[in-house]
Amino acid sequence: MDPEEQELLGDYRYRNYSSAIEKALRNFESSSEWADLISSLGKLNKALQSNLKYSLLPRRLIISKRLSQCLHPALPSGVHLKALETYEIIFKIIGTKWLAKDLFLYSSGLFPLLANAAMSVRPVLLGLYEKYFLPLQKSLLPGLQAFVIGLLPGLEEGSEIYDRTDALLVKLSLLMGQEVFYGALWGSVLVSPSIRLPASLFVVSHINRELSGKQQKYMLGTDYKLTSLCVSVLDSNVLVQRNTLEAILFFFPFYTALVTRLLWFCILSAATQTLLRRDMSLNRRLYAWLLGTVQYTSLIEILHQKCPESDTEEQHQAYLKPFRILISLLDKPEIGTINKNASEIVKTVNLLITSLSTDFLWDYMTKCFEDCFRNKSTQMMYPLENISTPPTISELCTLLVFLLDVIPLELYSEVQTQYLPQMLSYMVQCLLENMELLGLPELTHALKTCFKVLSKVQMPPSYLDIETGSGNGVDDVWKKGGSIQKTLYCIQELVAKFSSKYIFGVQIQETSNESMSAMNLSGKEKKENGYRLLESASKKKSPWDAKQITVPQFKQMLSDLFSVRGSPFKNKSSNPLPPDCNSSNHKEKEEEEWDLEQVMLVLGPLRGDCKEAFSAACHLLLDCTTFPVYLSEEEMEQLYLSLFQVPGCDAGFPLWLKSLMTICCCVNDCYVQNVSIFTLLEVINHSQSLALVIEDRMKRYKVSGHNPFFGKLQMVTLPPIAPEVLKIISEKTDFYQKVACVLWNQLNKETREHHIACVELFYRLHCLAPSANICEDIICHALLDRDKGTRLEALFRFSVMWHLTREIQGSRVTSHNRSFDRSLFVVLDSLNCSDGAIGAAAQGWLIRALSLNDVARILEPVLLLLLHPKTQRTSIHYIKQKNSAEDIHDWLCKKKASLKESGISESNSEENLPLSQFTTVDREAIWAEVEKDPEKPELKTKQSENNGSCNPVTSQEAGGDQDSSEHTESTDTSTGHDSENTSSFSPSLELQEVSNEDNESAATDGKETTNHVSLLTAFLPESSKSSAALNLVRADSERTQASESLSSDEEVDLELQEITHSRLLKQQKEKQEMIEALFKHMLLYLQPYDSKRVLYAFSVLEAVLKTNPKEFIEAVASTSMDTSSTAHLNLIYNLLARHQEALVGQSFYGKLQTQSPTMCPHSLLIELLTYLCLSFLRSYYPCYLKVTQRDVLGNRDVQVKSVEVLIRMMTQLATMAKAAENKNVEFIHSLLGRCKIQEFVLLSLSASMYTSQKRYELLMADGVNVTEELFEESLINFGHDQIWSEHPLQIELLKLLQVLIVLEHHLGQTHEEQENQPDLSKEWQQALNFQQAIGAMQYVYPHPITSQGLFVSAVVRGLQPEYGYGMHPTWVGLVTCSLPYFGKSLGWTVAPFVVQICKNLDELVKQYENEAVKTSAKASSLPYKTLRTKILDFMNPLTAQLGIQLMAAIAAVWNSKKPHRNQSKIKILPVASASQLILVDLICALKTLKIDTILHLVKEVVKKPSQIKGEEVTMKIIPFFFNIFYSGSILILPVSALQENFQSLLGLLKESVQLNLAPPGHFLLLSTLNDFVTRTPTLENKKDQKDLQEVTQKILEAVGTVAGSSLEQTSWLSRNLEVKAQPQILPDDFNIEDVNDTSVAPSSMVSASAPSIYSVQALSLLAEVLASLLDMVYRSDEKEKAVPLISRLLYYVFPYLRNHSAYNIPSFRAGAQLLSSLSGYAYTKRAWKKEVLELYMDPAFFQMDTSCTHWRSIIDHLLTHEKTMFKDLMNMQSSALKLYPSFEQKAMLLKRQAFAVFSGETDQYHLYLPLIQERLTENLRVGQTSIVAAQMFLFFRVLLLRISPQHLTSLWPIMVTELVRNKSNSKISKQKVLGDGSGYDIQQNELSLYLSACKFLDTALSFPPDRMQLFQM
C-alpha cells in the first residue's frame, strides 16, 4: 500500500469513498448477463464520480481487473463502450502522475482490445490513447513494446482508422525517440507473429527512398533487428516475406558491410529459403538483392546450415533444403554460369583414364603406395627436408577404392587376373614391412583397401589348358610361389606380427630374414613356412611392466603354449573341464613355463582402432586362403607326399596360427576373440575339406591309373593348415575345449551385444569339433552344477543359444549336422526339478520356444530315439500270411542275416553307459545305417553258417527277390497292392489288411487250424514243439478211429463221436477267431532294441506334458510334418517311411521308394506322437527271437510309459474339447479316427487280460498247459511271469480309457453318427459272455467306448478272480468315474460289475467262514471285523447320493430273504428271519444313516415308489422299515433320540397312510406307531400331541376299514352290515408267502364286494393295540375325543359279534378280544354299552366256543362301569327277552344273571346275595319248569365258584333241598329205581335238568373240605 494511500485512510471521507466503490464493485459478482455488466459499470461510474477530489483511487487493482473482464472479446460492443467510458472517468480523476504509476493495471485490459474491437469502439479507444497515453511521453517506455503490439492491428489496409493509427505511431516514435521506437517494433515482430504484417508494412511505408539506408539506420532498431528480420523473412505469410525482403534489399545491399560476416550469412541463408515458395514476387526481390556481386564463398556457406533439433521427417527436409535452394539458384542463368567448369573437369578425367595403358594406372598406384611408405620413413629420419606434402596412406586408399568402383574393370580381363593380384601382393608386402610406421586407423584403411582389391581379383579362365612347360606372363601370379601365394604368406605373417605388437605388446626389433625367405620359391622352404613352425624373433613388452622380455623368451612362451609337453591346451583327460577357461587352475611343474593365467595378466584393454585393424587383417587372411594355385604334376605329387605320407614328421604350428589360437583363448576382449575364433574355425573347416579333396583326387588317380591332367597344370587350393597340425590340435591339445569355454562364458548377461556372433561361432565350433561332446560337455556340466546360481546362469545362456541358433539349425546343411541334444535333454529334465527357481526358468524357456514354433526342434532328438532303426517291427498279420513253416523260417533267417551284416548286435550294447552319453543322437550314423541295404547281397555265403538252423534258400529267391514285397505279392495280392502304395502310409496299415480279409479268416476250418499248429514246429522252443506235436497226434488218432469205425456196426457210437468231434472243431474254430481278433493289432520287433533310450524319450515327453501341457499340445497340434519348411524333420520323415514299409514286411534298409517330399504319413506332430505311443504299446518280441528276460521286462516298461504319455496327451485334448470350439472338436475327432486310439487301447487291454487269464489257468493247473496254444499265442513272447505282471500295463490302460471316455463325451456325436447308430442290444447279450461270438471282440465304428462290446466285456470280467485282485481298485475307479458317460450301456455294464463285486464279497465271506471253522474264534474275529469294516466302507458312500435307491434295493432283498414256507406261519405282523435281521443290523451299522436319515429315505421311497421287475417296493419297504425300528433302532435308541426324531417319524407315517397300501402295510404302520407311542413319554407340545392324534386316527381308520372288509350291506342303501358267508383265514393259518406272491397279491384298494383275507388280522391287531394306544395318545382330559373314533371302529366290529356262524368264529373271537380290551376303559362305554347289552340279551349270545372268554371281561366291564346295572339286571323281568319264546324267557334271563355273577371276581357280588336269593326263591315259587330248574342249578354252581363259603350259609338249605327234590322227582331216577323197561319217554328238558343237577353235585363235591363245609348242611 502506498504511503499516500495509507495517509488518506485516516480521512473518513476517503473511507466513505472507498466503501462506495467497494459496494459498486460487489455488483459485478452477481452479474450473470452482459446487461448486468453495463448496469454494474454505471454504478461504478457513479461511485467514482461521487468524490472527485482524491486522485488516488481506492481498490484500483480490483477496478482494473473488473474493467479488463468487461473488455473481453466475446462481450458485445455496448459493454466495451461503457467500460471505455469508465476508463476515461478514471483517467480524468487520477491524472498523468498516477496513470504513469499504474500503467500496468490499466494497459493490461486496453492494449489487446484494438485487435478484437468493433468498428464503433475503435475510434473511442484511439481517442483515449491520444488524449491520455501520448502525454505520458517517456513514462510509456516500460510498456512501449506492448503499446506498439496493441496499436499495430489498426494498420489494416482500407480500414477507416488506418491513417489515425499510422499518425499515432509516428507521434509515438517522435515522442519516444525513433531508434527506441523501432527497437520495440522489431521486438514485437520477434514475439508476435500476428502483427508481423502491419509492422513490416509500417517499416516499408516509412522508408525514405531518397535517403540512403545508412542515413535511415535508426529504422533497424537496436537489439532485435537481425533476428527479427530472419524470423520475418521465414514467415508463412507471403506479404510479410515480401515486405521484409524490401527492407533487406534497402538496408543490406551486398556492396555495404553493415553487419558482421556471421550475421550476414544468417540473413542470407534465411532470405534464400524464400526460393522454395516458388513465388515470383519473392524471387524478383531476392534476385534483385543477390545479383551483381554474389561471391562463391557465400553460396558455399549457404549449404552449411545447422539443422534444428526436431523429428526425423523435419531433419530430412532440412537436409534436402540446401540442395533444393542450390537447384533453384542454378536455374538462374546469371548464377548458373559459375558451375560450368566442374562437369568439364569430370569429363576430362574420365577421358584421361581411358586413354592410359591398362597396366600403367595400377603400376602407378603401386608405386605411389611404396613411395608413401618410403616418404614416411624418410620423414621420420629427416623431418625438415620435406618441401611438398605427399599424399597420405588414407588418401591413396580412398583414391584406389574410388578408382575400383568407377573404372569398368570388365573391359580388360588382365586387370582382374594379373595386375590387381600383383598390386595386392606388393601392397600387403609393404604393409608387412612398414607396419610400425602406420597408425592403427591408417593400417585399418589400408587393409580394407587390400580386401577391396582382392574382391575384384578373378581367376584366369583359360589357365587350365596351359601346359606345364610353356611359359606365360602370368607365372608369377597364379603358379607356385606367385603373387597369390606370396600375398597369403605375407598376410599370415602380418597377422602374427600385428598380434605380437598390438595385442601381446611385443615390439619386434629385428627384421626377420626368415619372413623374407618364406617367399623363396624352393619347395623345401615353402614347406617349412606353410606346414612347419616359423618362429620369427620377437620381444615381449608389458604395458604395465617396463621389464624387457628377450626375443628367445617370447618365442619360448608361444612355443610352450602349444607344445605337447606343457601346453595349457592339453587337457584330454576325462575330468570335467573348469567352467571358466580364463580362470584355469592348470598348474605347471616347471616355473619358467607359461600358462594362460599368466598371459591374461599381461594383456591390457585393447583400443577400438586396434580391434578394427585386427578384424580387417583376419578378413583379408580368410579371403586369401580361398584362392587356388596352379601346380604341375610333380608339384602335385610333392604336395600330396608332404601333406599325407611323411611318416613321423613333427609338424609345427605356424606363428600366425599360434597367435590366433592364443588370442582365441587369452585375450579378454569379446570382439577380438570372436574375430580370431571365426577366422580359425573357417580356416580349419577350409583346411579339412581341402585336404579331403586333395586326398580323394590323388587316390582316384592312383586307383584308375589315369590322370586327366597329365602334362598340364592343375588348379589346387592349398589347405592353410596341414592335416598333421589339425590332428595335433584335436588330439594333443584341448584347444577346442578352451574355445568352447571362452564362447560359453561370453553368453553372460554383461556382453549381450556379442551374443549373436558368439552363438554362431559356438554352433560352428560344435559342428567342427572332433567330437560332439566337446561343446555339450561344457553346457551339461554347467546345467548340472551343484551351485544353483551357476545352473540358473547356464539356463539363461542355453536359452540365448537356443533362440539365436533357430535360423541356423532350421536351414541345416551337411556341415551343420549336429544339434545340442544332450543339453536340450538336460534342460527338459530340469522342468520337473525340485528346485522351483530352476524348474520355472526351464519352463519359461520352453513356453517361449513353443510360442516361437520350436516344437519340431525340441522333438527332433526325441523322435529320433523313438524311430531308431532297431525299433523296426512287422505286423503279426504279415507273418501269418506265410504259407508254410519253411517260408517263415527262411524269412527269419534272412532277417537275422541282414541284421548281423548291418553290424547290429542283438544285445543292448549301451547298457552300462550313463544316460548323458546314450541320449546323444548321431544323425550321420543313422543316415549311414539306413541307406545301405544289407538284404541286397545273395545269401549263399550265409547258407553254410545257418545250415544247422535254416533251410537252404533257393537260388530263385536269393537272386530274384530284390525286395521282399515281390515274395509277398506271390503270397497274397492284397498285400502286394498295399506295399506298392506305401506312400499313403495309413498309421494302421496292417489292421486295414486284416479287416479286408476278415471273410477269409472266418472261413478257416479245422484243417487250416491244424495246419497252423504244424507250421509252428519249425521254429518253436522244444516244449512248445512237443505240445504241438501231441495235439497233432491226438487229432490224427481221432480221425483214424472215426474212419475205422465206419466199417463197424456201432452206428450209435459213431454218431456220438461225430457230434463230439464237430463240437470240438466248433469250439476250436471260435477260439481261433477270438484269438485272431484279439491279437490282430500286435506288432513284432525284428531285433532287440535299447528300451532305456525309448523310456528316456518318453520320460522327456512326459516331463513336458506334465509342466506345460496346454502350450505343448497346441504347438504339436498346429505344427505339420512339412519337410520343405524345416530341415529338422528330413531324417524323421525318412525313418518314418521305413518303419511303415517294415510293417508290411518290406526291407527297412536300402533305397527308399520315392515319395512326395512335402507330404508325410502323419500330417501333424501330434498325430505322429500318438502313432508312436500306440506303436510301442502294440509291439512285442516274437518267440523266435533270442532275447533276455531283461529285454522283455524293458519292453513292458516301454509299453506302460507310452500309455502314460498318451494319458497326458488325451487329458489335455479333453480340456481343449471341453472348451467346445468347433475347430478343436473336429480336429480331435479326426485325430482319434486316423490313429484308431480307442480301438488299439481296447484291443491291448483285452489281449493283456487274456494273457492274465492264461497265466491263471496255468497256475490253477499246476503248470500243465491244459489247452493247446494257437498260432498267435505261440508266436508272441509275453514272458513267463506271474498274473500280476500284466497289471501295470492294465492299470495305465484303464486310466487312459477313463480319459478317452471323458474326451468322447466332450466331443459328442455328430448327427450322422447318432442317426446311423445301429441297435447294439443283441451285441450286448453276446458281450456279456466272453466265450460267445467274435462280434464282441471287434471294435464297432462309430460308437463311443462305453458302447463297445470290447469294453463292456472287459468291465464285466474285470473283477473276476482270474484277472487278479490287484486290479480291482483301478477297475472300480474307472467304472465309478465313467458312470455319467455310460449312456445306454449303463445297465449292461454296471449291473454285472456290481454283481461281481458282491460275488467277490460273498467269496471273501465264505473264505473267512471256512478259516474261522479251521482256526479258533479268537483268531478269526480279526479278519471278520476287517471284512465287516470293508463292507460298511463299501456301503457308507452309497447312502449319500443313492440313499433312496439303497432303501428300495434293501426292501427288495428283504423280500427275497423271507422265511421258508414251513417257518412262515405268523400271527399278524411278519417276524423277521435271521437273514432279514442281518439286513437290519447292516443298516443300523451304517454311520451315514442316522435315524432321521432313514426316516427321510423311507419317506421318499414311500412317496415315489421305485419299480423292481415291474412291482412297487412300497410293500417291501414297510416291513423292512418296521423291523429296523422294531428290531433295531427303536429298541436301541434312547428316549431322547426318539423324541428328537418325532416329527420325522410322524411325517413318514402320515405319508404312508395316505398311500393305497396293502393291508399288511397298514398293520405295520399301526404296530410302528404303537411301539413308538409306548416307548415315548407323554408329549409336552400340544401341537405334537394333536399331530399324533391325527395320524393315529387315520391309521386306525385304515385298519378299521380292513377289518370291515369281510362285511357287506344287508340291503341297498342300508347302513347295516352283515358278515359275508365265506370261510375266514385265521391268523395262525396266515402265510406271508401267499400274500407276497405276485400271483395272489391282493389289490391295494379295499374292495367292498371282494372278500378280504386280512379282516381277521385287522381285528386281532386292533384288539392287541387299540385300547392301550388310545389311552396313551389321548390325555385324561381328552378321552372324550376318542369316543367317536371308537364308535366308527366298532361299527365294523359289532356285525362280527352278532354273527355266531361257524365260518365267523375267527372274526367273532377277534372282535370279542377287541371289545374286551376297549371296555376295560370306562370312558369308552358310551361307544359300546347299548350294543353290548343288545348282544347280551340276544338268544344266540351263548353260541360261541369256550375259547372266547373275552365276554366275561366285557360283561364284567359293563356291570362294573354302571353302578346300578347289576341290580337292574337282577330286577329285570323275563318279559324283556322278547326274542325268546315265553316259556324260555325266565330260564334265559336266569342264565344271563348267572353269567353276570360268573363274570365278576370272587365275592364281588356277595352284598347282593339277598337280592340273588330273592330272585332264586321267586323262581322256585312261581311254577317251576325243568328249563328254569336247570338254569337255577347253573346259578348254584356259579355261586359256589364266585361266593365265599361263609357268605353262602343262607343259601345252602335252598340248594340242598332243590337238589334232593329234583333227584327224587326226576323221571330218570324213577326209571332207574323201577328198573323196568316200560319207561315212558323222557323229555330233553328233563335230561338237561338232571345233567345240571349232577354238575352241581359234582362241583360241590370237588371242592376241598375247607371250602365246602358239609357239617353246616
Coordinates of N, CA, C and O in Angstrom, one line a residue, residues 128 796 1072 1161:
L128 N -8.8 7.7 -26.5 CA -8.2 7.5 -25.2 C -6.7 7.5 -25.2 O -6.0 8.2 -24.4
F796 N 20.0 -69.6 -18.6 CA 19.9 -68.4 -19.4 C 20.8 -68.4 -20.6 O 20.3 -68.1 -21.7
Q1072 N -10.1 -119.8 -32.2 CA -9.2 -119.3 -33.2 C -9.6 -117.9 -33.6 O -8.8 -117.0 -33.7
P1161 N 3.2 -89.2 -43.8 CA 2.1 -90.0 -43.3 C 1.3 -89.4 -42.2 O 0.1 -89.7 -42.1

